[in-house]
Every structure is written in structure tokens, then in C-alpha cells.
C-alpha positions as semicolon CSV with decimal commas, in nm:
position;residue;x (nm);y (nm);z (nm)
1;M;2,994;0,309;0,238
2;R;3,254;0,155;0,005
3;A;3,264;-0,170;0,203
4;A;2,887;-0,211;0,159
5;R;2,924;-0,143;-0,213
6;L;3,199;-0,403;-0,248
7;I;2,986;-0,663;-0,073
8;K;2,695;-0,581;-0,300
9;M;2,921;-0,617;-0,603
10;V;3,031;-0,964;-0,492
11;L;2,671;-1,070;-0,434
12;L;2,568;-0,939;-0,776
13;L;2,846;-1,134;-0,946
14;Q;2,763;-1,442;-0,744
15;S;2,398;-1,433;-0,851
16;R;2,466;-1,380;-1,223
17;P;2,716;-1,551;-1,454
18;T;2,854;-1,229;-1,607
19;M;2,788;-0,856;-1,567
20;T;2,925;-0,575;-1,781
21;A;3,080;-0,266;-1,629
22;S;2,777;-0,061;-1,733
23;E;2,536;-0,308;-1,570
24;L;2,734;-0,304;-1,245
25;A;2,759;0,075;-1,255
26;R;2,381;0,100;-1,292
27;E;2,312;-0,145;-1,008
28;L;2,569;0,014;-0,776
29;E;2,483;0,372;-0,880
30;V;2,846;0,461;-0,953
31;S;3,057;0,527;-1,262
32;E;3,218;0,253;-1,471
33;R;3,557;0,386;-1,361
34;T;3,455;0,321;-0,998
35;V;3,346;-0,031;-1,093
36;T;3,693;-0,096;-1,238
37;R;3,861;0,030;-0,920
38;D;3,628;-0,175;-0,700
39;A;3,695;-0,492;-0,902
40;Q;4,067;-0,436;-0,859
41;A;4,024;-0,382;-0,483
42;L;3,828;-0,707;-0,453
43;S;4,092;-0,896;-0,647
44;E;4,368;-0,759;-0,421
45;A;4,162;-0,866;-0,118
46;G;4,152;-1,225;-0,243
47;V;3,808;-1,230;-0,409
48;P;3,862;-1,397;-0,750
49;V;3,704;-1,132;-0,974
50;Y;3,829;-1,118;-1,331
51;A;3,729;-0,933;-1,647
52;E;3,678;-1,078;-1,993
53;R;3,706;-0,857;-2,299
54;G;3,491;-0,877;-2,608
55;R;3,125;-0,851;-2,699
56;S;3,018;-1,121;-2,452
57;G;3,271;-1,020;-2,190
58;G;3,227;-0,864;-1,851
59;Y;3,313;-0,923;-1,489
60;R;3,290;-1,274;-1,344
61;L;3,382;-1,470;-1,037
62;V;3,604;-1,775;-1,075
63;G;3,375;-2,077;-1,110
64;G;3,264;-2,226;-0,781
65;Y;3,356;-1,925;-0,565
66;R;3,092;-1,848;-0,304
67;T;3,086;-1,582;-0,039
68;R;2,952;-1,651;0,309
69;L;2,814;-1,299;0,336
70;T;2,463;-1,420;0,254
71;G;2,305;-1,425;0,601
72;L;1,993;-1,212;0,624
73;G;1,962;-0,955;0,900
74;R;1,625;-0,922;1,073
75;D;1,543;-0,593;0,899
76;E;1,633;-0,745;0,560
77;A;1,422;-1,054;0,623
78;E;1,121;-0,841;0,719
79;A;1,162;-0,610;0,419
80;L;1,191;-0,909;0,187
81;F;0,823;-0,989;0,243
82;L;0,735;-0,647;0,096
83;S;0,946;-0,688;-0,217
84;G;0,634;-0,711;-0,432
85;V;0,536;-0,358;-0,330
86;P;0,829;-0,148;-0,457
87;G;0,649;0,186;-0,430
88;A;0,558;0,123;-0,066
89;L;0,915;0,017;0,017
90;R;1,051;0,334;-0,140
91;E;0,807;0,558;0,049
92;M;0,890;0,389;0,383
93;G;1,264;0,426;0,322
94;L;1,323;0,049;0,300
95;E;1,424;0,019;-0,065
96;D;1,797;-0,030;0,001
97;I;1,734;-0,287;0,275
98;A;1,501;-0,489;0,053
99;S;1,748;-0,470;-0,236
100;A;2,026;-0,611;-0,014
101;A;1,793;-0,889;0,105
102;R;1,698;-0,987;-0,250
103;L;2,065;-1,000;-0,349
104;K;2,150;-1,226;-0,055
105;V;1,865;-1,461;-0,132
106;S;1,962;-1,472;-0,500
107;A;2,323;-1,543;-0,409
108;A;2,216;-1,831;-0,185
109;L;2,000;-1,998;-0,450
110;L;2,117;-2,277;-0,673
111;P;2,232;-2,152;-1,016
112;S;1,926;-2,307;-1,182
113;L;1,695;-2,101;-0,958
114;R;1,863;-1,763;-0,971
115;D;1,632;-1,623;-1,234
116;A;1,327;-1,691;-1,012
117;P;1,310;-1,338;-0,861
118;R;1,331;-1,178;-1,205
119;T;1,071;-1,406;-1,364
120;A;0,833;-1,349;-1,071
121;A;0,875;-0,973;-1,096
122;Q;0,790;-0,988;-1,466
123;R;0,467;-1,173;-1,389
124;F;0,326;-0,985;-1,089
125;H;0,329;-0,618;-0,998
126;L;0,114;-0,438;-0,740
127;D;0,017;-0,081;-0,828
128;A;-0,152;0,044;-0,512
129;P;-0,247;0,409;-0,586
130;A;-0,582;0,488;-0,740
131;W;-0,623;0,601;-1,102
132;F;-0,612;0,968;-1,198
133;R;-0,425;1,092;-0,893
134;E;-0,061;1,161;-0,830
135;P;0,041;0,976;-0,513
136;A;0,249;1,174;-0,265
137;A;0,423;0,997;0,022
138;P;0,377;1,177;0,357
139;A;0,704;1,334;0,470
140;L;0,675;1,170;0,814
141;L;0,609;0,819;0,679
142;P;0,971;0,689;0,712
143;A;0,981;0,792;1,081
144;V;0,646;0,626;1,147
145;A;0,758;0,314;0,958
146;D;1,074;0,293;1,171
147;A;0,860;0,301;1,486
148;V;0,631;0,029;1,349
149;W;0,922;-0,201;1,257
150;D;1,098;-0,143;1,591
151;D;0,788;-0,160;1,817
152;R;0,865;0,185;1,959
153;C;0,605;0,417;2,105
154;L;0,570;0,751;1,932
155;S;0,425;1,089;2,012
156;A;0,223;1,212;1,716
157;R;0,083;1,559;1,660
158;Y;-0,191;1,564;1,399
159;R;-0,460;1,787;1,253
160;R;-0,817;1,731;1,366
161;G;-1,042;1,990;1,207
162;E;-0,901;2,334;1,279
163;S;-0,696;2,223;1,579
164;E;-0,396;2,003;1,654
165;V;-0,405;1,701;1,886
166;V;-0,115;1,517;2,049
167;R;-0,135;1,144;2,114
168;E;0,113;0,891;2,248
169;L;0,067;0,580;2,035
170;E;0,177;0,219;2,007
171;P;0,214;0,190;1,628
172;Y;0,097;-0,159;1,529
173;G;0,083;-0,146;1,150
174;L;0,070;0,054;0,828
175;V;-0,195;0,026;0,557
176;L;-0,173;0,169;0,205
177;K;-0,526;0,217;0,071
178;A;-0,580;0,371;-0,275
179;G;-0,256;0,569;-0,247
180;V;-0,325;0,694;0,108
181;W;-0,118;0,575;0,406
182;Y;-0,287;0,495;0,738
183;L;-0,143;0,403;1,077
184;C;-0,327;0,148;1,291
185;A;-0,220;0,218;1,649
186;R;-0,317;0,168;2,010
187;V;-0,339;0,476;2,230
188;C;-0,084;0,451;2,510
189;A;-0,219;0,438;2,866
190;A;-0,062;0,778;2,927
191;G;-0,255;0,930;2,636
192;T;-0,567;1,141;2,691
193;E;-0,802;0,900;2,512
194;A;-0,680;0,608;2,724
195;K;-0,729;0,806;3,046
196;E;-1,081;0,899;2,943
197;A;-1,153;0,532;2,869
198;G;-1,014;0,430;3,209
199;T;-0,786;0,171;3,055
200;G;-0,466;0,031;3,199
201;P;-0,118;-0,011;3,046
202;G;-0,124;-0,177;2,707
203;T;-0,505;-0,182;2,694
204;G;-0,578;0,153;2,527
205;P;-0,821;0,170;2,236
206;F;-0,708;0,098;1,881
207;R;-0,743;0,385;1,634
208;T;-0,671;0,454;1,267
209;Y;-0,487;0,772;1,163
210;R;-0,418;0,921;0,821
211;I;-0,045;0,983;0,816
212;D;-0,070;1,282;0,582
213;R;-0,250;1,460;0,867
214;F;0,046;1,419;1,101
215;V;0,235;1,745;1,150
216;G;0,498;1,609;1,389
217;V;0,627;1,271;1,510
218;D;0,872;1,190;1,788
219;V;0,986;0,827;1,813
220;M;1,047;0,735;2,177
221;E;1,307;0,508;2,329
222;D;1,040;0,298;2,501
223;R;0,931;-0,021;2,329
224;F;0,583;-0,163;2,370
225;S;0,471;-0,523;2,397
226;R;0,243;-0,622;2,111
227;D;-0,097;-0,774;2,169
228;E;-0,048;-1,114;2,003
229;G;-0,419;-1,132;1,932
230;F;-0,409;-0,824;1,707
231;D;-0,457;-0,910;1,339
232;L;-0,383;-0,616;1,108
233;P;-0,581;-0,731;0,799
234;E;-0,881;-0,827;1,015
235;F;-0,870;-0,498;1,208
236;W;-0,842;-0,291;0,890
237;G;-1,125;-0,479;0,720
238;A;-1,356;-0,417;1,015
239;Q;-1,256;-0,050;1,038
240;A;-1,302;0,007;0,665
241;E;-1,649;-0,150;0,664
242;R;-1,749;0,042;0,977
243;F;-1,637;0,368;0,817
244;A;-1,820;0,291;0,493
245;R;-2,144;0,223;0,683
246;S;-2,105;0,531;0,904
247;I;-2,123;0,774;0,611
248;L;-2,431;0,609;0,453
249;R;-2,695;0,825;0,624
250;A;-2,974;0,836;0,363
251;E;-3,187;0,581;0,177
252;V;-3,294;0,553;-0,187
253;V;-3,551;0,309;-0,326
254;L;-3,475;0,187;-0,680
255;R;-3,611;-0,042;-0,945
256;L;-3,322;-0,217;-1,116
257;S;-3,305;-0,424;-1,431
258;A;-3,090;-0,736;-1,439
259;T;-2,811;-0,526;-1,591
260;G;-2,864;-0,260;-1,324
261;M;-2,826;-0,519;-1,048
262;R;-2,502;-0,646;-1,202
263;N;-2,361;-0,295;-1,236
264;L;-2,476;-0,155;-0,901
265;P;-2,153;-0,253;-0,711
266;Y;-1,947;-0,059;-0,969
267;A;-2,159;0,255;-0,941
268;V;-2,208;0,295;-0,565
269;D;-2,029;0,198;-0,243
270;P;-1,966;-0,180;-0,257
271;V;-2,082;-0,231;0,104
272;A;-2,409;-0,049;0,033
273;A;-2,460;-0,242;-0,291
274;R;-2,397;-0,575;-0,116
275;D;-2,653;-0,495;0,155
276;A;-2,911;-0,375;-0,098
277;L;-2,880;-0,677;-0,325
278;A;-2,876;-0,922;-0,033
279;S;-3,219;-0,800;0,083
280;A;-3,367;-0,759;-0,268
281;P;-3,681;-0,961;-0,351
282;E;-3,705;-1,186;-0,654
283;P;-3,728;-0,994;-0,983
284;D;-4,078;-0,942;-1,125
285;A;-4,205;-1,082;-1,456
286;T;-4,014;-0,812;-1,647
287;G;-3,687;-0,897;-1,474
288;W;-3,679;-0,583;-1,256
289;A;-3,639;-0,580;-0,878
290;T;-3,700;-0,309;-0,616
291;V;-3,416;-0,250;-0,370
292;T;-3,344;-0,012;-0,083
293;L;-2,999;0,141;-0,107
294;R;-2,816;0,334;0,164
295;V;-2,629;0,639;0,030
296;E;-2,414;0,918;0,164
297;S;-2,651;1,194;0,050
298;E;-2,902;1,272;-0,223
299;E;-2,637;1,469;-0,412
300;V;-2,390;1,179;-0,405
301;A;-2,663;0,933;-0,503
302;H;-2,756;1,148;-0,804
303;T;-2,397;1,144;-0,926
304;Q;-2,346;0,772;-0,866
305;L;-2,676;0,643;-1,002
306;T;-2,643;0,847;-1,320
307;A;-2,386;0,585;-1,425
308;L;-2,664;0,321;-1,440
309;G;-2,858;0,518;-1,701
310;P;-3,186;0,354;-1,805
311;E;-3,109;0,040;-1,602
312;A;-3,232;0,210;-1,282
313;E;-3,551;0,396;-1,187
314;V;-3,561;0,604;-0,868
315;L;-3,886;0,559;-0,674
316;F;-3,792;0,744;-0,353
317;P;-3,721;1,013;-0,247
318;A;-3,942;1,221;-0,472
319;T;-3,683;1,500;-0,493
320;L;-3,422;1,262;-0,634
321;R;-3,675;1,118;-0,879
322;E;-3,748;1,474;-0,995
323;R;-3,376;1,530;-1,057
324;F;-3,356;1,230;-1,285
325;A;-3,677;1,332;-1,463
326;A;-3,522;1,674;-1,527
327;D;-3,206;1,501;-1,657
328;A;-3,415;1,292;-1,894
329;T;-3,593;1,601;-2,025
330;R;-3,264;1,779;-2,089
331;L;-3,122;1,472;-2,266
332;T;-3,430;1,454;-2,485
333;E;-3,383;1,819;-2,579
334;L;-3,012;1,771;-2,649
335;Y;-3,062;1,472;-2,875
336;G;-3,378;1,608;-3,044
337;C;-3,592;1,304;-2,967
């Protein structure tokens, strides 16, 4: 524990000209008294750390000193590619590994480039969770993430309706969508789904699982061989679009103004809006066009299309048109028109 902290202290001092005791204490998550003791221990071990007093003082390394402890481990190199997603790293339990990797990279850079990580972080930040919801990381996420990184099979027990199901999975990748974590995995040949499909080893079907529905996870010793043809972004994109289409079970016919057509993708499911607008005829002389829109249900359509206000007119079904007519009557009464 202390040895790792001393190494981190050397790397910090190597990547920055001077650091105060309070800055080091904050980075190392220790007291300033511990920083003083650690600096003395490094000096006794032959690392040329010295302290300067005064307003601009702090701890420094003798000019030109460079440690050779900058080689990246495999886990650090992999975590480094996720450094722009700090929340995701923290939830997967990889924050310390990524921090060590960033320090090693900074220490290896030329002095003129050492502020690059900081300037990049001040110019780009990814905030993955959706608005108006408090994201909660699933308790089993770190264990699942370990299996994904290490290509280890896992036995997962998860909720499906009122029952629990056990599956042996090859965990291929994790996806964070609007604050919800998903596992993209292949069912192992020994799993029930694979047996039903009559598939052989390593050829089970790929599935997507919400990790917050897992109630138990056991990471196995066995490693699996990845299908090199599997592309996580491509697989997720196809799954997401398939899911979006699967829940659109009803149709609504609308007349839309030019403003309504522009705003439709922001009011309803983007996939449904894209399909509706792609098949829309040319607008009439008044600038309005009639489109057929797939929706989840009449109730959902009523809620979504209300956002378009007078830029949309429902033509079908008649029951939905009646709802909007009743809304218009109530609005007229409220505003005394």
C-alpha cells in the first residue's frame, strides 16, 4: 500500500514542476504529515526529492531526474481509453487503475506536453446519465466488469418477470445508456438457451441484459475465446433499433406543419419519427404534410404529441382525435377564448 503511494508521489512530482504538501495530500488521499514522511523516505531511498519554503515553494524533484516506473500494465492501458468517462470508471471499480495510467503517461511526456491531459479534460466531459434522474450503479457491476475485461465466463442469476433465471454467459461488452448499464453477452453452449437453439461451443446466441436486474453473479475460472467478428457498437445499435421498433405496435395518422415536421423527432421516438418523415409526401400548398407514425400506444401518443401543440393535427384514430379535441375545448375554457 505504502510502496504504491510512494511510486504515485514520484510520478506526480515528475509530471509537475512543483507541488505543495496540501496538493500532494489531496492527490494521495493522506495527511500532510504523511506526505512529509513519504518525501523523507523517498529521499533516504535515493530519489532526489527536496522541499522549498516560501509562498511559491513545495516539493520538487532535482532537475532532470526521471523514474523508469512509467511502463503501462495491460489493465492500465485498457482503462486509459475510458478516461473521458470518469463516472463509468468509478462505477466499474477502475478509477484507481485509470488514475495510475494517466500519471504514467503524464510522466512519460515531454515537459511541454504535460498539461495536455488537463487541458483536454477542461474542454470535453461526457455526462452519460439522463436528466432528472439520480443514477445508481448496480452493486454487481464491478464483478461483471472484471469478467468482461478478463474474458471470463460468468454464471448470472437475474429477474425475469416474477421468476429468476440462471444463465452461463460469455460477457463481451458493457454499454451505459441513459444512466442504465447493459451487458452484451453470448449464452454459453452449456446454457439452457444455447441447448434449445442446438448450438455448439462458442456459437450460442448473443443477448442483452440489464445489469440492475442481476441478483447474483459468479465469475468462473474458465476463459472464453472471443468472436473476432463481434463489433460492440454495431451490435448495440442494431439491438437498440430492434427494441425501439418492437414496442411501436400502433399507428397514428397526422397532418404536420413545417415546424411540426422539424420538431417531431424531439417529441416521439426518433426511429419512429425517421420512418414517418422518410415516407412523407411533399407538403401541400399550405406547407402541411400527412404522415403515418408508429407509436407504442394511443396513451403514449397522446402524451408525446401534445408537445407539438397546434403544429400537428391527428386524423386517425378517431379516439385519439377526440382526445385532442377535448383538450382544445378545455384549453379554450381555461383561457376564456
